[in-house]
Amino acid sequence: MSEHIVPVKVYVSIFLALMVGTAVTVLAAFQDFPGALNVIVAMTIAVVKATLVVLYFMHVRYSARLIWVIVASALFWMGILFALTFSDYWTRGWL
Amino acid sequence: METFVPPVPSRINYINAQYGLKSWLLTKDHKRIALLYLGSISFFFFIGGLYAMAIRLELLTPQADLLQSTTYNKVFTQHGIIMVFFFLIPSIPATLGNFLVPMMIGAKDLAFPRINLLSWYIYMLGGIVTIYALLAGGVDTGWTFYTPFSTTFSNSYVVATGLGIFINGFSSILTGLNFIVTIHTMRAPGMTWFRLPLFIWAHYATSLIMILGTPVIAITILLLAFERVAHIGIFDPAVGGDPVLFQHLFWFYSHPAVYIMVLPGMGIISELIANFSRKNIFGYSFVAFSSLAIAVFGFLVWGHHLFVASQSVYAGMIFSFLSFAVAIPSAIKVFNWTATLYKASISYDTPMLYALGFIGLFTIGGMTGLFLAALAVDVHLSDTYFVVAHFHYIMVGGTLLAYLGGLHYWWPKITGRMYPEGWGRFSALVVFIGFNLTFLPQFILGYMGMPRRYHVYPAEFQVLHVLSTAGASILGVGLLIPLFYLMWSMRYGKVAPGNPWHLPGLEWRTQSPPPTENFDYTPVVTWEAYEFAPPEETEVVGKFHDKVPEKA
């Protein structure tokens, strides 16, 4: 297996992007958005940051398809956790 | 000309290849690491057993005479934590799995020997932190750490204990990772997926759960610690949290963890049933795939722990249905084992006695699980001794019996010595009787309304509690007997040949104990799993260990 060499510049720019993301998270935390938007904004920033970490710091972007399958199955399992937990929270008011 | 030289115990093997403490503490040999684990889990089993004794002694009388309420809370909590996280979860995979996964597939070691050793050190570190927490003052939340008690009200060492479990989880993840990579990449030539022993399929399925589930309990414990220390609102409703969310996250791991405990046991039972029946297992692929089905379905049922915890009725219905569904692959296994026994040439050696005990007890444990998966019945039985009896039938009647059966079965391979058969059968019988006497009365107690985690109870429950304590004493004796004779046999037992049971599996085609590299040559597999030679040829099968098999 050949290792992909990532230039240091990429790591630095990803790091800076994550720092910006953190700053935006803090700024957004002091704004009161209407309705459920608070959660949506915070989660969006978090997901973007996590994606950057997974793709670049964890080298998934440069990895074999098998690694992508592993990542997909992990996300699928997280989907199970979310879906069945929400099957409780979203239906509590039905009865 | 090729001559047959019978192996002699003085041959270099993994035990006498090197001497000294350093050679053990820095070993990368999966077999030695398995023995390190064997020693450490036995230690934790002993500690957990002492707590069990304290519980049963206290419950002899309806009053609180031996332990105060706060002490009793700590004793049952610590019994659960030690037994679940430090004995049952690593028990079979880290000892017998570690020893046998490479041997059964014809590999020299696991894929990552250093990571394997690291997993033991992580396990020990987690264990030491937990023991520290217990000595410092203990923990009283129940092994389930339910919020808000654990985050807000408990004055015991919740964070320290949680940290121990958090650390320990990584050893589990590393073991699972090692098994998966090993099974994918290191099978001997000719060892196709459908020639794998069912023990390997079971460990593959278990490893999937370890990798997919354990990170969730790690995060859950961290959130619990953050909430307890920094009062952030995740589980505390006063600051916007939800205590039931903890139960969702906790059981997302901890229910599949039950399958981490029992699936390797099922793998052992498949080996024992086929090999002591001298017959190919009935429906090999069904038994193999049912392990994967249990691993997958096991992740979809956790909500049955929340039926009376304010979970919505609709979620309850979904989880109830899915819980019934997970019984199907388990039932496939039980029926296929039973069908294998039909018209078989069964020998009732000690491992087989444990295997037959497993089938009966696991069936009772599984069927009572269906009572609890039924929404309406669970309202009555939830948090009673019925639940306690149910999961002990799975964990003790299932996992522990399989573990003991497997330990006896592979003991000659591990140590190069036979255990005393008479004592083995006797103690298997004592364990079976003691176990049933301990836990059958608890089903009745639970049905009558005895809640779990209480030590003061109405006088009319006393007879059943006395029966249960009597059974626990017998069970304790039944577990101490093997401890003594197995240690005795390491020095004085009859020297075991390479293949004492005359079986075709790869682990039996090398000397006992195996050399450090497991095999003197890379085995080439040309036979199917559980392919038994006709009786007149079994002697030949018994001698496979010293020459390359041409064709089984």
XYZ file of C-alpha atoms in Angstrom, chain A residues 73-74 77-78 80-85 87-89 91-95, chain B residues 212 242 244-245 248-249 252 299-300 302 310-315 318-319:
36
model
C -20.935 1.570 8.030
C -19.912 3.555 11.109
C -24.609 2.548 12.826
C -24.779 6.077 14.189
C -29.431 3.477 13.876
C -28.638 5.100 17.220
C -30.292 8.350 16.123
C -33.273 6.839 14.313
C -34.402 4.511 17.078
C -33.756 7.095 19.792
C -38.557 6.946 17.491
C -38.967 7.524 21.222
C -38.622 11.317 21.427
C -43.656 9.975 19.304
C -43.977 10.776 23.002
C -46.741 13.284 22.337
C -48.814 10.886 20.249
C -50.628 9.343 23.181
C -19.272 -0.555 16.701
C -33.086 14.479 29.603
C -33.858 9.022 29.700
C -31.330 10.004 27.017
C -30.819 5.221 25.370
C -27.078 5.820 25.044
C -27.174 1.144 22.792
C -28.167 -3.296 18.071
C -31.864 -2.747 17.387
C -32.064 -1.690 23.413
C -41.281 7.029 30.123
C -40.290 5.878 26.647
C -43.100 6.481 24.144
C -45.528 3.618 23.641
C -44.824 3.614 19.903
C -41.077 3.237 20.403
C -41.021 -1.141 17.772
C -38.474 -2.315 20.313
